GROMACS .gro file of C-alpha atoms in nm:
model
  367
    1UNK     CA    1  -2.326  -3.334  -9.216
    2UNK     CA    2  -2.047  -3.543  -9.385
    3UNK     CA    3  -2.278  -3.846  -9.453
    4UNK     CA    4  -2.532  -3.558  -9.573
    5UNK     CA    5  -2.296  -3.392  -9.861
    6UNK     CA    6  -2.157  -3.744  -9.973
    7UNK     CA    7  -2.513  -3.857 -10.045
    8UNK     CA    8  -2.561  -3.538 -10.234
    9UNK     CA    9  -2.229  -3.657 -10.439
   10UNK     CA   10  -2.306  -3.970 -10.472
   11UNK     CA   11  -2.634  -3.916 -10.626
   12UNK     CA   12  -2.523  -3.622 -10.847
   13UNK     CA   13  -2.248  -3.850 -10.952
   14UNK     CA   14  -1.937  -3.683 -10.800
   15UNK     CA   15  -1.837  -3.975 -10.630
   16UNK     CA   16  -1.865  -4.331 -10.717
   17UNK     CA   17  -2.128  -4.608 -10.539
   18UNK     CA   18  -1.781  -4.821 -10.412
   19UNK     CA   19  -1.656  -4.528 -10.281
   20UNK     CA   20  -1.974  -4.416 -10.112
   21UNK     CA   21  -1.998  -4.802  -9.993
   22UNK     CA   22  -1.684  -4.842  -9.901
   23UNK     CA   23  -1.696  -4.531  -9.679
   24UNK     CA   24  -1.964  -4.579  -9.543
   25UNK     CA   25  -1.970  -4.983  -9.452
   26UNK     CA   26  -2.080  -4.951  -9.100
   27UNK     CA   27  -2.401  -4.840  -9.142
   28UNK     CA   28  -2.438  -5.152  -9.381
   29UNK     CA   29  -2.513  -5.442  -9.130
   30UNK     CA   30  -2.127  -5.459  -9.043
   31UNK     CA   31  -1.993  -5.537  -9.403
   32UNK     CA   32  -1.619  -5.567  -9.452
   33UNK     CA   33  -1.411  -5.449  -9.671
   34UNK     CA   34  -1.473  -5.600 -10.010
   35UNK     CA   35  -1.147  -5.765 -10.115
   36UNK     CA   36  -1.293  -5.796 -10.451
   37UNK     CA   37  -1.311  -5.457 -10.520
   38UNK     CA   38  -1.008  -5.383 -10.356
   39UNK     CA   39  -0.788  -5.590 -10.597
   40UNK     CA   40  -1.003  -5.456 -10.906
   41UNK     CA   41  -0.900  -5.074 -10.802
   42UNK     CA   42  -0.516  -5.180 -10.804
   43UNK     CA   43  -0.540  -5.350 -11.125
   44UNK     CA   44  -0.679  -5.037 -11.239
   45UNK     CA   45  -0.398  -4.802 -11.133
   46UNK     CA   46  -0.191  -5.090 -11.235
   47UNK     CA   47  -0.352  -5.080 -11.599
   48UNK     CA   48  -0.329  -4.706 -11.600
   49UNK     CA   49   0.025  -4.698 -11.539
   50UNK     CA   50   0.154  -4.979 -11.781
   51UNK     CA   51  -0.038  -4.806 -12.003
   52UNK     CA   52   0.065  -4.444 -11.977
   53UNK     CA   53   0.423  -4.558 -11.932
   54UNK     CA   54   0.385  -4.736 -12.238
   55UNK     CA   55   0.279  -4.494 -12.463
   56UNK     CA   56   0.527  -4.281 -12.313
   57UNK     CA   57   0.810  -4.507 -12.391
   58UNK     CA   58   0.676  -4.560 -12.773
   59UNK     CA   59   0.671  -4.153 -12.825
   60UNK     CA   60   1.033  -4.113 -12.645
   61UNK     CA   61   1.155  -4.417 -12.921
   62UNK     CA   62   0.965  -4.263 -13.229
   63UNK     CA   63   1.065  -3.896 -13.109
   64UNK     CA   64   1.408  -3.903 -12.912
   65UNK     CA   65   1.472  -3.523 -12.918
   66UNK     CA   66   1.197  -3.426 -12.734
   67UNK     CA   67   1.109  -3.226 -12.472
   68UNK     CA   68   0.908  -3.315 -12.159
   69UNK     CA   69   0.677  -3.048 -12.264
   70UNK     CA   70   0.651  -3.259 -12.622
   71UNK     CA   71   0.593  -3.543 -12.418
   72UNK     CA   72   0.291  -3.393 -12.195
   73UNK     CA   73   0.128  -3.296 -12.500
   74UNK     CA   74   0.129  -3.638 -12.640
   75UNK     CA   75  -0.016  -3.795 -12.360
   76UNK     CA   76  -0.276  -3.523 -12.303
   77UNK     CA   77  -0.368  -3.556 -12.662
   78UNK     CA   78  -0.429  -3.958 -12.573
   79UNK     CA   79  -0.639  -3.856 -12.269
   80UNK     CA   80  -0.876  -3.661 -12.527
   81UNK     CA   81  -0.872  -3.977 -12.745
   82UNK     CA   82  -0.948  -4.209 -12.476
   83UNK     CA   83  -1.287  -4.036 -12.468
   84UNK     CA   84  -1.359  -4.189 -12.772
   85UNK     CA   85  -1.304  -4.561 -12.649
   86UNK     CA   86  -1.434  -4.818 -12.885
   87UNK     CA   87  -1.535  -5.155 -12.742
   88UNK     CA   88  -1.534  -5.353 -13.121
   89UNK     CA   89  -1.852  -5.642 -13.120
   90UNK     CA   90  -1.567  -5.861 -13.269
   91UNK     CA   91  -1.297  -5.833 -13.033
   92UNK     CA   92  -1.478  -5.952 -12.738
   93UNK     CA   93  -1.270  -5.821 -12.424
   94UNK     CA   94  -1.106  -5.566 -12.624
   95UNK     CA   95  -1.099  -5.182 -12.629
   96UNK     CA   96  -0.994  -4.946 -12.898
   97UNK     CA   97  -0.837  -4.576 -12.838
   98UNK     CA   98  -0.926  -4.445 -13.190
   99UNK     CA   99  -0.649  -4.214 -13.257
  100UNK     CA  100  -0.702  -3.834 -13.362
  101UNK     CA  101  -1.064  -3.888 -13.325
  102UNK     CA  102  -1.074  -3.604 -13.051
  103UNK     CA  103  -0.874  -3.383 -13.286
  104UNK     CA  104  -1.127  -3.459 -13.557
  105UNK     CA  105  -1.433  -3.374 -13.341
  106UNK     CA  106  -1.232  -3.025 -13.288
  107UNK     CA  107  -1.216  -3.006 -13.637
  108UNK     CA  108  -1.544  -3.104 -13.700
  109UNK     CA  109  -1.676  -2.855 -13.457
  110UNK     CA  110  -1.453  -2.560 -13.610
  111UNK     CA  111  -1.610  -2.640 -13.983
  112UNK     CA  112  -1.966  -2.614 -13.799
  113UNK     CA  113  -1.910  -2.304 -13.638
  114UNK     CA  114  -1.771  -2.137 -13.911
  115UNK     CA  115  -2.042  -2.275 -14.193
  116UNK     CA  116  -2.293  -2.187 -13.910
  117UNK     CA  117  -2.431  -2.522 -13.918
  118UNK     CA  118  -2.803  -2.448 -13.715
  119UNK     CA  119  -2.735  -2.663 -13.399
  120UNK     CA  120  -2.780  -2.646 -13.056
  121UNK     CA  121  -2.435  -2.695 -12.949
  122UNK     CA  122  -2.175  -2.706 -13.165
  123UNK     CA  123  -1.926  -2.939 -12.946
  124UNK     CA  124  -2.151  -3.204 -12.856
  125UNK     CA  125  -2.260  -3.280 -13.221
  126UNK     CA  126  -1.880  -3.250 -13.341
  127UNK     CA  127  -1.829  -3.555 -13.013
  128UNK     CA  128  -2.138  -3.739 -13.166
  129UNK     CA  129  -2.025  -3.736 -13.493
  130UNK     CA  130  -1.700  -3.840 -13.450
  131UNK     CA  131  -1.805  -4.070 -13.266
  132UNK     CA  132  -2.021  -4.246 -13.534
  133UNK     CA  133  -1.829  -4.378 -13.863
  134UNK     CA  134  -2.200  -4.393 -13.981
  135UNK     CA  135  -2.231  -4.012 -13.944
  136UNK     CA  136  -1.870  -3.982 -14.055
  137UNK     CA  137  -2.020  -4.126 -14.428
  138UNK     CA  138  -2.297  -3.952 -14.415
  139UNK     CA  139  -2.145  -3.618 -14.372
  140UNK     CA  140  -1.862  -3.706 -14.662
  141UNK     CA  141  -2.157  -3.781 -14.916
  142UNK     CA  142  -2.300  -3.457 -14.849
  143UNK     CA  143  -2.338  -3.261 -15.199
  144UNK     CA  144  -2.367  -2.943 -15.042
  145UNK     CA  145  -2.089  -2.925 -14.773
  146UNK     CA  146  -1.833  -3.188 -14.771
  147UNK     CA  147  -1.769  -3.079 -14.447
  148UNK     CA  148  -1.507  -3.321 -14.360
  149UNK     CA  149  -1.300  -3.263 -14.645
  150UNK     CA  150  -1.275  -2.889 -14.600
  151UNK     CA  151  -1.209  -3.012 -14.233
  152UNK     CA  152  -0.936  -3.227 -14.290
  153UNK     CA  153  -0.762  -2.932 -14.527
  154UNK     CA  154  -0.806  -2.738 -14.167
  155UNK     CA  155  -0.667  -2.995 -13.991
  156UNK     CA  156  -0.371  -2.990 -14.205
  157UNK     CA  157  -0.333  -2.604 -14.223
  158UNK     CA  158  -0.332  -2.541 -13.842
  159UNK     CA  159  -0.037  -2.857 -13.796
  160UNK     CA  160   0.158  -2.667 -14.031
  161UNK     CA  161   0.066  -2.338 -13.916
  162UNK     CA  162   0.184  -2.464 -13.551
  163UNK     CA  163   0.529  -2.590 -13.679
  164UNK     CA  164   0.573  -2.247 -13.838
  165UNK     CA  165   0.482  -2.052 -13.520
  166UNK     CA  166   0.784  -2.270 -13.333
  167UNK     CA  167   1.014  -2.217 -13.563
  168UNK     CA  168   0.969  -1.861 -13.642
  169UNK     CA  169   0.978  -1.776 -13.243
  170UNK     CA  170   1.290  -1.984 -13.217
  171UNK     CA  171   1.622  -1.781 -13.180
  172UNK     CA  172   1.875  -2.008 -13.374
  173UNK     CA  173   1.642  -2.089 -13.617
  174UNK     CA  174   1.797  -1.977 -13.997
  175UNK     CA  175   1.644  -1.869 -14.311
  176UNK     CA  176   1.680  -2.252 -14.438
  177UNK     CA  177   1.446  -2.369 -14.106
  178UNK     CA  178   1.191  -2.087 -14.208
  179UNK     CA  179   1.162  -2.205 -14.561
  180UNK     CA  180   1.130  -2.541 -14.477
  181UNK     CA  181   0.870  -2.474 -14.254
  182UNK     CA  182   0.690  -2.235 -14.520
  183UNK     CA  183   0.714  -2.508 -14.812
  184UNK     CA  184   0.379  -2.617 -14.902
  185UNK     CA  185   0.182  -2.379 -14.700
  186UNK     CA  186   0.097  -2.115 -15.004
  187UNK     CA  187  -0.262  -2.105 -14.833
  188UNK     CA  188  -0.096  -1.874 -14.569
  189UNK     CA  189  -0.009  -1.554 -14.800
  190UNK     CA  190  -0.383  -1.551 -14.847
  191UNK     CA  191  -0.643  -1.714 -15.123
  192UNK     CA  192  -0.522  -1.571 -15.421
  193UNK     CA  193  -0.206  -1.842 -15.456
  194UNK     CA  194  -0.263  -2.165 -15.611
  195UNK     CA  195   0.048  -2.298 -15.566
  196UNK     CA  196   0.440  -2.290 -15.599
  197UNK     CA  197   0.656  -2.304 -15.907
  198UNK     CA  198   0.897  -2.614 -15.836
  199UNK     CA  199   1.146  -2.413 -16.040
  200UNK     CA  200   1.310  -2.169 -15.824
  201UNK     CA  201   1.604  -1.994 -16.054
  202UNK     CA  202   1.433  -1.823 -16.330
  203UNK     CA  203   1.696  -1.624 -16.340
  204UNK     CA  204   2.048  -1.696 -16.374
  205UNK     CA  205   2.248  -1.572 -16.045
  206UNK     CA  206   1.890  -1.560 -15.877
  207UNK     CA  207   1.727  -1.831 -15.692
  208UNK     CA  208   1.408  -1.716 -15.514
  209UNK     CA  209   1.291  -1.829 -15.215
  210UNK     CA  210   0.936  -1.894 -15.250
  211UNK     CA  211   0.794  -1.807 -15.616
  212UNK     CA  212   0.415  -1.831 -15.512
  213UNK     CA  213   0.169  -1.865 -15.869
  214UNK     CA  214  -0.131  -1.667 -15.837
  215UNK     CA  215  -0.448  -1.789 -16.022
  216UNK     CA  216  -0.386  -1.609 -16.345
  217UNK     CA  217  -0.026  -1.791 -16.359
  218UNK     CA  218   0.165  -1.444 -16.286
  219UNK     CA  219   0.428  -1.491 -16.032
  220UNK     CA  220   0.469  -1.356 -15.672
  221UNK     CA  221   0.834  -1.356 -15.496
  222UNK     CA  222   0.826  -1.425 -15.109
  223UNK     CA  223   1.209  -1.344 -15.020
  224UNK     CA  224   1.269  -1.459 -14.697
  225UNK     CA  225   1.523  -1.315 -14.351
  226UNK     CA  226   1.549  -1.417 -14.010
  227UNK     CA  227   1.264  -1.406 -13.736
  228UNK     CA  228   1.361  -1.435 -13.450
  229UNK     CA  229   1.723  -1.476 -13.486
  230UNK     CA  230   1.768  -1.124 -13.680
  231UNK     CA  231   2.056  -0.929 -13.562
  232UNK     CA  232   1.967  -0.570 -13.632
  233UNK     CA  233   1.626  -0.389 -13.518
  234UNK     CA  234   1.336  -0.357 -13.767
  235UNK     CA  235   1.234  -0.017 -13.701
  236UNK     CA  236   1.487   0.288 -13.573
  237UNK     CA  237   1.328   0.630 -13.436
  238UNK     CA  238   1.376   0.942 -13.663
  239UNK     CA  239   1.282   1.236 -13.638
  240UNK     CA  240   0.982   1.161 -13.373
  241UNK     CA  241   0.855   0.871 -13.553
  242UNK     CA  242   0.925   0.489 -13.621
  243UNK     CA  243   1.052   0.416 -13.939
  244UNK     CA  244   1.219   0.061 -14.132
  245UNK     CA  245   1.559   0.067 -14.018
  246UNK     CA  246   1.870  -0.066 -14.249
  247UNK     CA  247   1.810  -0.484 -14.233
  248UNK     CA  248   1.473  -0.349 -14.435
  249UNK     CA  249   1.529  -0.148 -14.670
  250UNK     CA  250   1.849  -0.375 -14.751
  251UNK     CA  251   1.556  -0.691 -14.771
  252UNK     CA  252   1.378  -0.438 -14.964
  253UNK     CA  253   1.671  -0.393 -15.206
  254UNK     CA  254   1.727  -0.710 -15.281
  255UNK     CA  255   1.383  -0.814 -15.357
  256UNK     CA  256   1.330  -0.552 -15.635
  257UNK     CA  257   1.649  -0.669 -15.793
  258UNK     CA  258   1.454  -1.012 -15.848
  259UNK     CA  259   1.145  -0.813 -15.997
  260UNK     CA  260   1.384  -0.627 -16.237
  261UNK     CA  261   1.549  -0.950 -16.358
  262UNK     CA  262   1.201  -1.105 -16.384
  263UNK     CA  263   1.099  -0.826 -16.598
  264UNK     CA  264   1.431  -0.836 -16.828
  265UNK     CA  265   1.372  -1.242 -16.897
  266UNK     CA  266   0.993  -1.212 -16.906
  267UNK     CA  267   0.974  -1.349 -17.249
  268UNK     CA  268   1.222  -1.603 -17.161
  269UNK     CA  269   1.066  -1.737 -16.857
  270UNK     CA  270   0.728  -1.718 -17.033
  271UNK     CA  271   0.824  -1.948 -17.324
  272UNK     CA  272   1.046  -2.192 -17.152
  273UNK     CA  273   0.867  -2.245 -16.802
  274UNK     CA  274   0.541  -2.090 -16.896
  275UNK     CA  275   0.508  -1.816 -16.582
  276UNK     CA  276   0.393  -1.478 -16.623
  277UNK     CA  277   0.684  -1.249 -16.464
  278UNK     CA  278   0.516  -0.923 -16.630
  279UNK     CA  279   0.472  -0.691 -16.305
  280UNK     CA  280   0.534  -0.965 -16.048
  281UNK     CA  281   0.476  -0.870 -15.685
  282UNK     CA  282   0.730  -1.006 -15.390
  283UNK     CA  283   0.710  -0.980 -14.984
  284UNK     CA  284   0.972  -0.961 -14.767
  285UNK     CA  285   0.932  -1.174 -14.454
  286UNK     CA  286   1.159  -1.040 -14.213
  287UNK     CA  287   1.157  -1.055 -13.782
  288UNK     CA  288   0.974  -1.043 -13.511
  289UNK     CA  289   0.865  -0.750 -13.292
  290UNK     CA  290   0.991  -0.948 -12.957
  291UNK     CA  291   1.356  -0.856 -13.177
  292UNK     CA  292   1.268  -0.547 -13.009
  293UNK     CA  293   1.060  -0.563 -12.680
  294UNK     CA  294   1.141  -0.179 -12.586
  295UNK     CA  295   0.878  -0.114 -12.893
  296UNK     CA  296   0.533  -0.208 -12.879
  297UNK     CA  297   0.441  -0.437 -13.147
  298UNK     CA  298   0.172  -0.171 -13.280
  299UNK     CA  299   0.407   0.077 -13.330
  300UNK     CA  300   0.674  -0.201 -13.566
  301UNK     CA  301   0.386  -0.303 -13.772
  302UNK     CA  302   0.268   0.037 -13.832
  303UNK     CA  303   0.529   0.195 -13.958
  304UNK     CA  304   0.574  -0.112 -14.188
  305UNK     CA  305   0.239  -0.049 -14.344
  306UNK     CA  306   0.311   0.315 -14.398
  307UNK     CA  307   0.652   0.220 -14.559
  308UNK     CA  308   0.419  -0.065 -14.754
  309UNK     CA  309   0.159   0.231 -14.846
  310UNK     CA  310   0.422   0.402 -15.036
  311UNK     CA  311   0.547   0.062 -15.258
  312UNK     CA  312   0.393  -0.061 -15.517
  313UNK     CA  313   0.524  -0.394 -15.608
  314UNK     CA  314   0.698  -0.499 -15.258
  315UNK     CA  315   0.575  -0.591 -14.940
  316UNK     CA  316   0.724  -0.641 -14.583
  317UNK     CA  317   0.553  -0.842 -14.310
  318UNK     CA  318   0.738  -0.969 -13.974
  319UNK     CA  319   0.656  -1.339 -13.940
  320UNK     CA  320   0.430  -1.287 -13.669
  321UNK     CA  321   0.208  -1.090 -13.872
  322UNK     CA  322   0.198  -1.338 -14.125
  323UNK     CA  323   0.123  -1.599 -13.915
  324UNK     CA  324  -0.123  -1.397 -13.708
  325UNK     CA  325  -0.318  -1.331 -14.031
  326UNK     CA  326  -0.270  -1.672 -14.134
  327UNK     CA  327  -0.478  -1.795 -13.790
  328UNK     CA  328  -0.769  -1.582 -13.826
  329UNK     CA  329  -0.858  -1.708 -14.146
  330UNK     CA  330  -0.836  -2.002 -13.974
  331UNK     CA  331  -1.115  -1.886 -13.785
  332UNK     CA  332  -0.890  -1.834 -13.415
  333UNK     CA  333  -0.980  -1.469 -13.271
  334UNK     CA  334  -0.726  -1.503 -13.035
  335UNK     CA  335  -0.470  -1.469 -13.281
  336UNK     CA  336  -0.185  -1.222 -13.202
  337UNK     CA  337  -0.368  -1.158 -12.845
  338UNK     CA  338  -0.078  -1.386 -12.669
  339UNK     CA  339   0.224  -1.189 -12.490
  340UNK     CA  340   0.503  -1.159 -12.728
  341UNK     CA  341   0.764  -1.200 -12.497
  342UNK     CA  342   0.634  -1.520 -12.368
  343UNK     CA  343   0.674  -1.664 -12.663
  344UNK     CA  344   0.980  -1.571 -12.786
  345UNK     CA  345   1.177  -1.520 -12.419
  346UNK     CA  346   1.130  -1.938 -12.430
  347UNK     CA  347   0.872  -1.929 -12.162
  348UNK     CA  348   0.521  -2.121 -12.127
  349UNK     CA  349   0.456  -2.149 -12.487
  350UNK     CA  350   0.035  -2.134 -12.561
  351UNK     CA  351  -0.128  -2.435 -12.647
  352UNK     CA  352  -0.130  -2.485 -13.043
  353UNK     CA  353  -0.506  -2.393 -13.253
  354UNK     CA  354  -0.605  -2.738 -13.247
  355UNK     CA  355  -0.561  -2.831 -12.846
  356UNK     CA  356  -0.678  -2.494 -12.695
  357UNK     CA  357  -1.036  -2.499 -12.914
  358UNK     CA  358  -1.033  -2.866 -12.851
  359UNK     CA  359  -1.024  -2.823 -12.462
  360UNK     CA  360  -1.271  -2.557 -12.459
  361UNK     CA  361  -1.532  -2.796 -12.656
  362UNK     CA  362  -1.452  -3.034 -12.467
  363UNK     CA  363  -1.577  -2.797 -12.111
  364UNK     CA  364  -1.869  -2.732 -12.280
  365UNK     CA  365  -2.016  -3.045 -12.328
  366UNK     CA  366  -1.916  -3.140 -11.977
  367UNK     CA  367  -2.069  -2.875 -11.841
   0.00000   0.00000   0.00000
């Protein structure tokens, strides 16, 4: 029955012809063991490991604050790479590990899905054209799409968007950390930001966090508090409902002092720095709900948009909200369906955008 299933592998491919030879060798006239084979397995493992170990050593020199976790990643990421191996006409001998390749057939796959690209599988034409630098130039000269550019900008946005996820679930992480991960990344208060003023004090005594220019050239104020590492609650109970508690309203406070002063200088700030301050907007970024796990996240960001309902020039968003948003334009629907507490009690953290879609194109086109 053994000899029975093991043919079934090895035709199907589960198992490979030395192995089925090598376990099997009596019923072929007496052979021995091949010695030849045996020594080209070990200098496989042994090829493997140098390898690996390598690569392991070159991250831990590049990177030496991190984390075996950080590690793990990296090498996974070079597994998904390594099924991209080049063998060059021109290096005879000589293989190639392409780097990022897998993470731009993930990319390449996301941009089809979401331009609904008529294929039959989405995955294994992302793999094929990855694959091919020919298909790489073709796809670049394309008029219509430019798929790979809009892919690459994609790319870009999750990395960041990662990077801000980590630091906003990290508990010592400060309102400098926050900014620095925000800087650059206007594309994640939504489309109607073109960029960021490099001037930040337009008025004296005021320096604003992020001043955000909309596509008109009118300002919008993103005044930033702690995530994770906030001190107070975000929402207290009163009288039977949830409502902004003090570290708010305070946030609040201090971010329609900036409009006023923006409004008192408008002419100022107009004719010295060109910006339109007539009106300007501002959100508040302030917490987390996993500040406060005794309240169900549903419940905190509800009773921020009823508080938001009633103001007309300020906004207040926890980070997570932002971010959450941020994802599904990215086009993730599993954003903000992860356990809270996981990821800000400094448990198994999810994998980032790029590595969980990447894996599950991957299973497809293995399947």
């Amino acid at each position: 029955m053994r000899l029975l299933q093991d043919s079934l592998d090895y035709v199907e491919g589960r198992i490979l012809k030395p192995e089925f030879e090598e376990r099997y060798r009596l019923f072929q006239d007496g052979q021995q063991r091949d010695d030849v084979l045996r020594d080209y397995m070990s200098m496989i493992l042994w090829a493997g490991s140098r390898f690996v170990t390598g690569k392991a050593k070159e991250f831990l020199e590049d990177h030496p604050g991190s984390s075996a976790g950080d590690l793990l990643d990296h090498m996974s990421s070079l597994g998904q790479d390594a099924l991209f191996l080049e063998a060059l006409a021109d290096r005879p001998g000589r293989y190639t590990i392409p780097r990022g390749r897998a993470e731009t057939a993930l990319w390449i796959e996301r941009v089809i899905r979401r331009e609904r690209v008529d294929v039959d599988d989405a995955a294994v034409e992302a793999h094929r054209i990855a694959a091919s630098p020919e298909a790489l130039a073709l796809l670049a000269a394309d008029s219509d799409g430019q798929m790979v550019f809009r892919a690459a900008e994609l790319q870009r946005r999750a990395a960041g968007l990662d990077r801000l996820r980590a630091v906003a679930e990290d508990r010592t992480a400060t309102e400098h950390d926050l900014q620095a991960a925000l800087e650059g990344q206007h594309w994640i208060f939504g489309g109607r930001f073109v960029g960021e003023s490099a001037q930040r004090r337009l008025v004296p005594g005021d320096e604003i966090d992020i001043p955000l220019i909309r596509g008109d050239g009118s300002l919008h104020v993103v005044e930033l508090k702690r995530a994770m590492s906030l001190r107070n609650p975000l929402v207290k109970r009163h009288r039977g409902a949830w409502v902004p508690a003090a570290d708010v309203h305070d946030a609040v406070g201090q971010a329609i002092n900036y409009l006023v002063g923006l409004d008192e200088n408008r002419q100022k700030i107009q004719r010295e720095l060109g910006i339109e301050t007539r009106r300007a907007s501002a959100v508040v970024l302030i917490g987390h709900p996993a500040v406060q796990p005794d309240v169900p996240e549903q419940d905190i960001n509800e009773a921020l948009r009823t508080f938001n309902s009633h103001m007309s020039r300020v906004e207040v968003l926890t980070y997570k909200e932002l971010i959450d948003n941020a994802e599904r334009s990215l086009g993730s629907p599993e954003a903000g369906s992860s356990d809270i507490s996981s990821h800000a009690g400094g448990g198994d953290r999810r994998p980032s955008t790029d590595r969980r879609v990447l894996l599950m194109g991957l299973d497809r086109r293995e399947t």
